[in-house]
Amino acid sequence: MPLNVFYAWQGGSDGALCRTLIRDALERAGRELGRELALHEPGRDALARLPAQAAAGRGFSAAIANRIREADLFLADLTLAGPGRAPDPNVLFEYGYALHALGEQRTIAVMNDAFGGPDQLPADLQLRRPPIAYTAADASAKEAAARARQQAGVMLAGRLQMALKAVVTQFPEVGGGDALAHQPMETADGFGSLVAPGGFLCIRHNLLRSTERRVVRLRTGPYLYLRLVPRFVQRELSYAEAQRIAMSRLPPLSATRVAALPALGRNEDGVVSFAPAEGDADVAESAVALFLSREIWGIDFRFLRRDLPGRAHGLNTPYVPTGAVEEILLDGFIDFVEAARGPLGLTLPLRVEAGLHGIRDYTLAIRKDRYAEPFAGHIFKDHIVHKTTLERWDADPFAVLRPLFDAIYDAGGLERPDERVAGKRQR
């Protein structure tokens, strides 16, 4: 099936420099990509010949909105034109509606910067992804001018090809394409660790601090983990994109319970937000990895340490702090889903996996008001895993993870109290 593209052209500039040049470049990009394109244009030429009342009576704007909604991809020419040097108001209307109906990931903007660059666009457009710029200033029939336009068209076609490929990769269902299954990152230990415990995690982002080494390793020992995995292949993130998202949206897994400044690092697969172990800045005790493939993987050793203080209760056995574990996983799940729905632009469904590893011979720390003692049970399993599918963005985090919480209690021979727990981010 062809890829349906709505092309919002502007008529304030010579067609040889904008409308026709962009359309030819788009068609060339489709051919180079091996995808058939079905171009749809607003039909403003016909509209201009209609009386204003007739155009309104025929619901012209509604018809355009319907065609935009049905498109796989929207292309807008934001070239500055006219005496006021501004984008065509019709294009701005269509562009704004496309952002609402299709989302930013399926909209592409271009502009001929011979008439002004992206810094001259309206302020709200400057906050969005900048248009693909090209330069074509002379519409004359002179040989040099024609050659310059041809070169500009070839350059624009190359950049449009990359943009089309990104959309088709991120949204494999558009144009009747076959969805490519995402291959999840393999575990390093066969259970739930993104790298082998004690092994290389990342290179520290800030290399100028002489008191810290570049290489950060992962702590050893029992851990809890959480994964959010795309079902389909999407465009890979750049390191810059991944770093920005990780810094703003993906703190280390137990960040809400421990007041510590997170650090940032990179490895060949992506970016890692981590919390150093107390007394050892070169070891990560809690971390969230954002892979360039857009998969998210969190791991935390801090709250399952075998030396976690329990002596105040006369306890010498390692334990699972059930309340803390539930809060950490709930908060992590909320962070992951918000990042997936927002800046990562993932599409549903998503695979969710959470679990605990290395907890054989642990006991459970439980609420004293529910049981006679604050610690009870004995765990014979080495690990507990829960896998499910996220079908809705508004899914209740507690409902998604409740089966794991029940399984933790059951592993200790107890029944979890029938009560709801909220993460700190929900309070």
Tab-separated table of C-alpha atoms in Angstrom:
chain	number	residue	atom	x	y	z
A	1	MET	CA	0.000	0.000	0.000
A	2	PRO	CA	1.227	3.537	-0.711
A	3	LEU	CA	2.299	5.891	2.029
A	4	ASN	CA	-0.346	8.629	2.229
A	5	VAL	CA	1.329	12.033	2.539
A	6	PHE	CA	-0.573	15.280	2.997
A	7	TYR	CA	1.567	18.066	1.510
A	8	ALA	CA	0.687	21.537	2.844
A	9	TRP	CA	2.272	23.876	0.293
A	10	GLN	CA	2.386	27.656	0.467
A	11	GLY	CA	1.665	29.939	-2.442
A	12	GLY	CA	3.487	33.088	-1.393
A	13	SER	CA	6.747	32.180	-3.149
A	14	ASP	CA	7.639	31.140	-6.667
A	15	GLY	CA	6.631	27.508	-7.215
A	16	ALA	CA	10.007	26.695	-8.742
A	17	LEU	CA	11.649	27.579	-5.429
A	18	CYS	CA	9.156	25.989	-3.065
A	19	ARG	CA	5.985	24.154	-4.054
A	20	THR	CA	7.263	22.241	-7.092
A	21	LEU	CA	10.810	21.823	-5.794
A	22	ILE	CA	9.608	20.326	-2.502
A	23	ARG	CA	7.070	18.040	-4.189
A	24	ASP	CA	9.687	16.733	-6.638
A	25	ALA	CA	12.143	16.172	-3.773
A	26	LEU	CA	9.501	14.294	-1.783
A	27	GLU	CA	8.679	12.020	-4.719
A	28	ARG	CA	12.381	11.371	-5.264
A	29	ALA	CA	12.797	10.527	-1.564
A	30	GLY	CA	9.996	7.984	-1.833
A	31	ARG	CA	11.595	6.337	-4.863
A	32	GLU	CA	14.993	6.159	-3.169
A	33	LEU	CA	13.360	4.608	-0.115
A	34	GLY	CA	11.482	2.100	-2.256
A	35	ARG	CA	8.088	3.304	-1.011
A	36	GLU	CA	5.181	4.390	-3.183
A	37	LEU	CA	3.795	7.749	-2.082
A	38	ALA	CA	0.230	8.956	-2.520
A	39	LEU	CA	0.410	12.759	-2.308
A	40	HIS	CA	-2.619	14.728	-1.148
A	41	GLU	CA	-2.682	18.515	-1.397
A	42	PRO	CA	-5.143	21.022	0.092
A	43	GLY	CA	-6.635	22.053	-3.258
A	44	ARG	CA	-6.274	25.771	-2.604
A	45	ASP	CA	-6.167	26.488	-6.339
A	46	ALA	CA	-9.808	25.388	-6.599
A	47	LEU	CA	-10.685	27.175	-3.372
A	48	ALA	CA	-9.328	30.469	-4.707
A	49	ARG	CA	-11.826	30.318	-7.585
A	50	LEU	CA	-14.812	29.874	-5.244
A	51	PRO	CA	-16.749	32.710	-3.596
A	52	ALA	CA	-16.061	32.856	0.137
A	53	GLN	CA	-19.615	31.851	1.057
A	54	ALA	CA	-19.552	28.879	-1.295
A	55	ALA	CA	-16.241	27.656	0.089
A	56	ALA	CA	-17.553	27.858	3.631
A	57	GLY	CA	-20.786	26.153	2.683
A	58	ARG	CA	-18.953	23.200	1.234
A	59	GLY	CA	-17.108	22.595	4.465
A	60	PHE	CA	-13.687	23.057	2.878
A	61	SER	CA	-11.828	23.242	6.205
A	62	ALA	CA	-13.585	20.140	7.508
A	63	ALA	CA	-12.639	18.252	4.354
A	64	ILE	CA	-8.985	19.205	4.787
A	65	ALA	CA	-9.069	18.144	8.443
A	66	ASN	CA	-10.460	14.747	7.442
A	67	ARG	CA	-7.724	14.249	4.856
A	68	ILE	CA	-5.046	15.157	7.388
A	69	ARG	CA	-6.439	12.651	9.901
A	70	GLU	CA	-6.386	9.926	7.260
A	71	ALA	CA	-2.779	10.642	6.240
A	72	ASP	CA	0.190	8.545	7.306
A	73	LEU	CA	2.489	11.551	7.198
A	74	PHE	CA	2.142	15.339	7.024
A	75	LEU	CA	4.628	17.628	5.241
A	76	ALA	CA	4.432	21.406	5.734
A	77	ASP	CA	6.285	24.154	3.885
A	78	LEU	CA	7.010	26.805	6.523
A	79	THR	CA	8.968	29.074	4.177
A	80	LEU	CA	8.643	32.744	5.122
A	81	ALA	CA	6.712	34.589	2.426
A	82	GLY	CA	4.776	37.754	1.728
A	83	PRO	CA	5.419	41.305	2.901
A	84	GLY	CA	5.347	40.247	6.543
A	85	ARG	CA	7.888	37.444	6.008
A	86	ALA	CA	5.785	34.797	7.750
A	87	PRO	CA	4.622	31.250	6.958
A	88	ASP	CA	1.413	30.910	4.955
A	89	PRO	CA	-1.532	31.131	7.439
A	90	ASN	CA	-3.279	28.225	5.690
A	91	VAL	CA	-0.186	26.079	6.185
A	92	LEU	CA	0.008	27.093	9.842
A	93	PHE	CA	-3.614	26.027	10.370
A	94	GLU	CA	-3.006	22.676	8.671
A	95	TYR	CA	0.310	22.173	10.474
A	96	GLY	CA	-1.259	22.836	13.864
A	97	TYR	CA	-4.094	20.423	13.153
A	98	ALA	CA	-1.630	17.756	11.983
A	99	LEU	CA	0.356	18.069	15.212
A	100	HIS	CA	-2.889	17.453	17.097
A	101	ALA	CA	-4.189	14.633	14.890
A	102	LEU	CA	-0.989	12.779	13.930
A	103	GLY	CA	1.544	13.858	16.552
A	104	GLU	CA	4.928	15.492	16.112
A	105	GLN	CA	6.660	12.236	15.146
A	106	ARG	CA	4.525	11.970	11.976
A	107	THR	CA	4.829	15.601	10.896
A	108	ILE	CA	7.738	16.992	8.883
A	109	ALA	CA	8.394	20.668	8.202
A	110	VAL	CA	10.652	22.136	5.520
A	111	MET	CA	11.583	25.701	4.628
A	112	ASN	CA	13.572	27.566	2.007
A	113	ASP	CA	15.975	29.564	4.147
A	114	ALA	CA	16.783	31.903	1.284
A	115	PHE	CA	13.798	33.893	2.590
A	116	GLY	CA	14.684	33.580	6.281
A	117	GLY	CA	15.777	30.898	8.708
A	118	PRO	CA	14.092	28.956	11.529
A	119	ASP	CA	15.026	31.676	14.016
A	120	GLN	CA	12.510	33.964	12.287
A	121	LEU	CA	9.572	31.594	12.745
A	122	PRO	CA	6.885	32.400	15.340
A	123	ALA	CA	8.125	31.793	18.874
A	124	ASP	CA	6.031	28.671	19.525
A	125	LEU	CA	7.367	26.999	16.363
A	126	GLN	CA	10.938	27.724	17.424
A	127	LEU	CA	10.346	25.476	20.447
A	128	ARG	CA	9.597	22.503	18.186
A	129	ARG	CA	11.868	20.391	16.023
A	130	PRO	CA	13.417	22.755	13.444
A	131	PRO	CA	12.314	22.435	9.819
A	132	ILE	CA	14.508	20.740	7.236
A	133	ALA	CA	16.146	23.730	5.555
A	134	TYR	CA	17.354	24.097	1.971
A	135	THR	CA	18.442	27.116	-0.080
A	136	ALA	CA	17.058	28.083	-3.479
A	137	ALA	CA	16.992	31.803	-4.255
A	138	ASP	CA	16.832	32.195	-8.049
A	139	ALA	CA	13.760	31.062	-9.998
A	140	SER	CA	15.041	32.243	-13.359
A	141	ALA	CA	15.697	30.015	-16.357
A	142	LYS	CA	19.426	30.720	-16.282
A	143	GLU	CA	21.554	27.596	-16.416
A	144	ALA	CA	23.354	28.387	-13.163
A	145	ALA	CA	20.059	29.030	-11.371
A	146	ALA	CA	18.519	25.805	-12.683
A	147	ARG	CA	21.598	23.860	-11.596
A	148	ALA	CA	21.455	25.407	-8.119
A	149	ARG	CA	17.773	24.477	-7.794
A	150	GLN	CA	18.530	20.941	-8.908
A	151	GLN	CA	21.297	20.617	-6.306
A	152	ALA	CA	18.992	22.006	-3.616
A	153	GLY	CA	16.323	19.495	-4.623
A	154	VAL	CA	18.736	16.564	-4.453
A	155	MET	CA	19.947	17.644	-1.011
A	156	LEU	CA	16.380	18.099	0.209
A	157	ALA	CA	15.384	14.691	-1.182
A	158	GLY	CA	18.186	13.052	0.800
A	159	ARG	CA	17.054	14.637	4.038
A	160	LEU	CA	13.409	13.863	3.331
A	161	GLN	CA	14.363	10.252	2.660
A	162	MET	CA	15.909	10.050	6.135
A	163	ALA	CA	12.794	11.631	7.651
A	164	LEU	CA	10.475	9.224	5.802
A	165	LYS	CA	12.577	6.268	6.898
A	166	ALA	CA	12.394	7.429	10.518
A	167	VAL	CA	8.592	7.602	10.373
A	168	VAL	CA	8.223	4.220	8.660
A	169	THR	CA	10.609	2.650	11.183
A	170	GLN	CA	8.954	4.196	14.221
A	171	PHE	CA	5.415	3.572	12.949
A	172	PRO	CA	5.716	0.352	10.921
A	173	GLU	CA	1.964	0.125	10.538
A	174	VAL	CA	1.753	3.218	8.295
A	175	GLY	CA	1.348	2.625	4.604
A	176	GLY	CA	0.476	-1.010	5.198
A	177	GLY	CA	4.053	-1.818	6.152
A	178	ASP	CA	4.950	-4.941	8.053
A	179	ALA	CA	5.773	-4.339	11.699
A	180	LEU	CA	9.336	-5.300	12.544
A	181	ALA	CA	9.538	-6.978	15.928
A	182	HIS	CA	11.866	-5.294	18.403
A	183	GLN	CA	14.535	-7.636	19.738
A	184	PRO	CA	14.864	-6.965	23.490
A	185	MET	CA	18.289	-6.552	25.023
A	186	GLU	CA	19.526	-9.861	26.372
A	187	THR	CA	20.152	-10.252	30.071
A	188	ALA	CA	23.769	-10.465	31.112
A	189	ASP	CA	23.208	-12.991	33.903
A	190	GLY	CA	20.246	-14.952	32.565
A	191	PHE	CA	17.828	-13.283	34.991
A	192	GLY	CA	17.231	-9.536	35.113
A	193	SER	CA	20.522	-7.636	34.999
A	194	LEU	CA	21.400	-5.345	32.102
A	195	VAL	CA	25.111	-6.036	32.631
A	196	ALA	CA	26.884	-8.686	34.646
A	197	PRO	CA	26.886	-7.640	38.326
A	198	GLY	CA	30.323	-6.282	39.103
A	199	GLY	CA	30.910	-5.657	35.400
A	200	PHE	CA	31.245	-2.539	33.295
A	201	LEU	CA	28.115	-0.375	33.356
A	202	CYS	CA	29.118	2.881	31.691
A	203	ILE	CA	31.681	5.599	31.187
A	204	ARG	CA	30.998	8.549	33.441
A	205	HIS	CA	29.571	11.506	31.528
A	206	ASN	CA	31.633	14.121	33.357
A	207	LEU	CA	35.275	13.255	32.718
A	208	LEU	CA	36.773	16.409	34.215
A	209	ARG	CA	36.431	15.485	37.877
A	210	SER	CA	39.816	14.077	38.775
A	211	THR	CA	38.539	12.492	41.999
A	212	GLU	CA	36.341	10.043	40.084
A	213	ARG	CA	37.292	7.357	37.619
A	214	ARG	CA	35.774	7.159	34.181
A	215	VAL	CA	34.597	3.549	34.401
A	216	VAL	CA	31.533	2.804	36.530
A	217	ARG	CA	30.743	-0.775	37.507
A	218	LEU	CA	27.552	-2.350	38.740
A	219	ARG	CA	27.248	-3.504	42.323
A	220	THR	CA	27.113	-7.230	43.030
A	221	GLY	CA	24.476	-9.079	45.033
A	222	PRO	CA	20.682	-9.464	45.035
A	223	TYR	CA	18.677	-6.882	43.126
A	224	LEU	CA	15.232	-5.845	41.940
A	225	TYR	CA	14.607	-4.778	38.365
A	226	LEU	CA	12.019	-3.309	35.999
A	227	ARG	CA	11.904	-3.313	32.200
A	228	LEU	CA	9.708	-1.570	29.622
A	229	VAL	CA	10.259	-3.005	26.155
A	230	PRO	CA	8.836	-1.845	22.788
A	231	ARG	CA	7.086	-4.451	20.675
A	232	PHE	CA	8.168	-2.927	17.360
A	233	VAL	CA	11.379	-1.490	15.960
A	234	GLN	CA	11.523	2.297	16.061
A	235	ARG	CA	14.076	4.868	14.979
A	236	GLU	CA	17.158	4.714	17.159
A	237	LEU	CA	17.754	7.628	19.486
A	238	SER	CA	20.851	9.733	19.145
A	239	TYR	CA	23.053	9.904	22.237
A	240	ALA	CA	22.064	13.560	22.638
A	241	GLU	CA	18.358	12.660	22.637
A	242	ALA	CA	18.884	9.791	25.066
A	243	GLN	CA	20.915	11.956	27.457
A	244	ARG	CA	18.290	14.693	27.462
A	245	ILE	CA	15.464	12.231	28.174
A	246	ALA	CA	17.409	10.319	30.820
A	247	MET	CA	18.380	13.491	32.673
A	248	SER	CA	14.864	14.932	32.710
A	249	ARG	CA	12.633	11.833	32.958
A	250	LEU	CA	14.519	8.745	34.139
A	251	PRO	CA	16.226	9.024	37.542
A	252	PRO	CA	17.804	5.948	39.187
A	253	LEU	CA	15.230	3.398	40.270
A	254	SER	CA	15.241	4.205	44.001
A	255	ALA	CA	15.690	7.970	43.578
A	256	THR	CA	12.417	8.825	45.338
A	257	ARG	CA	13.559	7.098	48.543
A	258	VAL	CA	17.191	8.185	48.684
A	259	ALA	CA	18.302	11.812	48.620
A	260	ALA	CA	21.312	11.500	46.338
A	261	LEU	CA	22.243	13.368	43.179
A	262	PRO	CA	22.179	11.022	40.176
A	263	ALA	CA	25.067	10.838	37.748
A	264	LEU	CA	25.018	10.192	34.019
A	265	GLY	CA	27.081	7.835	31.906
A	266	ARG	CA	27.146	6.215	28.482
A	267	ASN	CA	27.917	2.824	27.009
A	268	GLU	CA	27.736	1.429	23.492
A	269	ASP	CA	24.021	0.668	23.845
A	270	GLY	CA	22.760	3.931	25.326
A	271	VAL	CA	22.714	6.207	28.370
A	272	VAL	CA	22.649	5.317	32.080
A	273	SER	CA	21.312	7.401	34.965
A	274	PHE	CA	22.829	5.985	38.147
A	275	ALA	CA	23.279	6.535	41.877
A	276	PRO	CA	26.779	5.728	43.192
A	277	ALA	CA	27.130	3.430	46.173
A	278	GLU	CA	27.755	5.128	49.494
A	279	GLY	CA	31.499	5.456	49.962
A	280	ASP	CA	32.352	4.232	46.445
A	281	ALA	CA	31.602	6.616	43.582
A	282	ASP	CA	32.851	4.101	41.011
A	283	VAL	CA	30.121	1.554	41.778
A	284	ALA	CA	26.473	2.066	40.787
A	285	GLU	CA	23.967	0.873	43.368
A	286	SER	CA	20.823	1.948	41.521
A	287	ALA	CA	20.491	2.693	37.811
A	288	VAL	CA	18.167	3.157	34.863
A	289	ALA	CA	19.458	2.487	31.357
A	290	LEU	CA	17.819	4.083	28.324
A	291	PHE	CA	18.962	2.152	25.288
A	292	LEU	CA	19.203	3.834	21.899
A	293	SER	CA	16.549	1.328	20.796
A	294	ARG	CA	14.196	3.111	23.294
A	295	GLU	CA	14.032	0.179	25.682
A	296	ILE	CA	14.163	1.151	29.381
A	297	TRP	CA	15.752	-1.037	32.044
A	298	GLY	CA	16.097	-0.229	35.737
A	299	ILE	CA	17.986	-2.137	38.430
A	300	ASP	CA	18.454	-1.523	42.149
A	301	PHE	CA	20.750	-3.285	44.642
A	302	ARG	CA	20.353	-0.840	47.510
A	303	PHE	CA	17.214	-2.260	49.120
A	304	LEU	CA	18.098	-5.950	48.829
A	305	ARG	CA	21.595	-5.755	50.286
A	306	ARG	CA	22.425	-8.623	52.593
A	307	ASP	CA	23.836	-6.115	55.069
A	308	LEU	CA	20.654	-4.010	55.135
A	309	PRO	CA	20.268	-2.956	58.785
A	310	GLY	CA	17.876	-5.172	60.704
A	311	ARG	CA	19.732	-5.651	63.935
A	312	ALA	CA	17.469	-3.180	65.739
A	313	HIS	CA	14.875	-5.943	65.572
A	314	GLY	CA	17.355	-8.648	66.544
A	315	LEU	CA	17.460	-9.913	62.950
A	316	ASN	CA	20.589	-11.418	61.419
A	317	THR	CA	18.869	-12.766	58.284
A	318	PRO	CA	18.713	-10.734	55.029
A	319	TYR	CA	15.223	-9.542	54.205
A	320	VAL	CA	13.012	-8.076	51.485
A	321	PRO	CA	11.566	-4.717	52.627
A	322	THR	CA	8.203	-5.285	50.958
A	323	GLY	CA	6.903	-1.739	51.349
A	324	ALA	CA	10.039	-0.145	49.915
A	325	VAL	CA	10.222	-2.637	47.045
A	326	GLU	CA	6.617	-1.970	46.053
A	327	GLU	CA	7.078	1.810	46.168
A	328	ILE	CA	10.303	1.690	44.148
A	329	LEU	CA	8.763	-0.430	41.404
A	330	LEU	CA	5.590	1.677	41.279
A	331	ASP	CA	7.563	4.918	41.008
A	332	GLY	CA	9.841	3.402	38.377
A	333	PHE	CA	6.879	2.154	36.376
A	334	ILE	CA	5.291	5.617	36.422
A	335	ASP	CA	8.559	7.243	35.279
A	336	PHE	CA	9.038	4.671	32.520
A	337	VAL	CA	5.502	5.008	31.165
A	338	GLU	CA	5.591	8.815	31.210
A	339	ALA	CA	8.876	8.781	29.281
A	340	ALA	CA	7.560	6.158	26.846
A	341	ARG	CA	4.365	8.072	26.152
A	342	GLY	CA	6.076	11.462	26.030
A	343	PRO	CA	9.555	12.114	24.640
A	344	LEU	CA	10.228	8.522	23.542
A	345	GLY	CA	7.058	8.394	21.455
A	346	LEU	CA	6.588	4.644	21.895
A	347	THR	CA	3.460	2.962	20.595
A	348	LEU	CA	1.373	0.443	22.489
A	349	PRO	CA	1.436	-2.376	23.363
A	350	LEU	CA	4.615	-2.534	25.451
A	351	ARG	CA	6.129	-5.445	27.305
A	352	VAL	CA	6.564	-5.031	31.065
A	353	GLU	CA	8.850	-7.217	33.166
A	354	ALA	CA	9.704	-6.836	36.844
A	355	GLY	CA	11.274	-9.067	39.431
A	356	LEU	CA	13.693	-9.817	42.268
A	357	HIS	CA	16.830	-11.932	41.954
A	358	GLY	CA	19.216	-13.529	44.443
A	359	ILE	CA	16.745	-13.671	47.344
A	360	ARG	CA	16.978	-17.326	48.336
A	361	ASP	CA	16.958	-17.688	52.162
A	362	TYR	CA	15.632	-14.140	52.609
A	363	THR	CA	12.752	-13.324	54.938
A	364	LEU	CA	10.102	-10.635	54.472
A	365	ALA	CA	9.903	-7.313	56.274
A	366	ILE	CA	6.185	-6.704	56.700
A	367	ARG	CA	3.859	-4.299	58.456
A	368	LYS	CA	3.622	-5.054	62.171
A	369	ASP	CA	0.003	-3.923	62.296
A	370	ARG	CA	-0.852	-6.740	59.889
A	371	TYR	CA	1.223	-9.517	61.427
A	372	ALA	CA	2.448	-10.379	64.907
A	373	GLU	CA	6.090	-9.728	63.989
A	374	PRO	CA	7.764	-7.229	61.625
A	375	PHE	CA	9.633	-10.092	59.871
A	376	ALA	CA	8.173	-13.392	58.738
A	377	GLY	CA	8.482	-16.152	56.169
A	378	HIS	CA	11.368	-17.889	54.458
A	379	ILE	CA	12.002	-17.644	50.701
A	380	PHE	CA	13.222	-20.796	48.943
A	381	LYS	CA	13.224	-19.276	45.442
A	382	ASP	CA	16.247	-17.516	44.042
A	383	HIS	CA	14.213	-15.185	41.874
A	384	ILE	CA	10.633	-13.994	41.294
A	385	VAL	CA	9.539	-12.615	37.912
A	386	HIS	CA	6.337	-11.041	36.605
A	387	LYS	CA	5.754	-10.422	32.882
A	388	THR	CA	2.761	-8.673	31.352
A	389	THR	CA	1.679	-6.423	28.485
A	390	LEU	CA	0.794	-2.741	28.779
A	391	GLU	CA	-2.208	-2.119	26.523
A	392	ARG	CA	-3.351	1.300	27.793
A	393	TRP	CA	-1.483	4.438	28.809
A	394	ASP	CA	-3.921	5.026	31.674
A	395	ALA	CA	-3.426	1.549	33.140
A	396	ASP	CA	-3.311	1.528	36.946
A	397	PRO	CA	0.352	1.009	37.988
A	398	PHE	CA	-0.674	-0.942	41.075
A	399	ALA	CA	-2.908	-3.268	39.040
A	400	VAL	CA	-0.073	-3.904	36.564
A	401	LEU	CA	2.436	-4.832	39.297
A	402	ARG	CA	0.077	-6.391	41.870
A	403	PRO	CA	0.757	-9.981	40.658
A	404	LEU	CA	4.460	-9.511	41.469
A	405	PHE	CA	3.687	-8.087	44.907
A	406	ASP	CA	1.432	-11.074	45.641
A	407	ALA	CA	4.130	-13.464	44.400
A	408	ILE	CA	6.730	-11.961	46.764
A	409	TYR	CA	4.533	-12.634	49.782
A	410	ASP	CA	3.640	-16.083	48.491
A	411	ALA	CA	7.330	-16.946	48.092
A	412	GLY	CA	7.666	-16.352	51.833
A	413	GLY	CA	4.629	-18.487	52.620
A	414	LEU	CA	2.414	-15.491	53.394
A	415	GLU	CA	-0.655	-13.893	51.885
A	416	ARG	CA	-0.312	-10.252	50.949
A	417	PRO	CA	-2.786	-7.952	52.733
A	418	ASP	CA	-5.578	-6.891	50.396
A	419	GLU	CA	-4.635	-3.238	50.394
A	420	ARG	CA	-3.562	-0.766	47.793
A	421	VAL	CA	-0.101	0.823	47.832
A	422	ALA	CA	0.823	4.072	46.098
A	423	GLY	CA	4.275	5.093	45.010
A	424	LYS	CA	5.702	8.350	46.294
A	425	ARG	CA	5.062	9.949	42.899
A	426	GLN	CA	1.342	9.256	43.312
A	427	ARG	CA	1.067	10.945	46.701
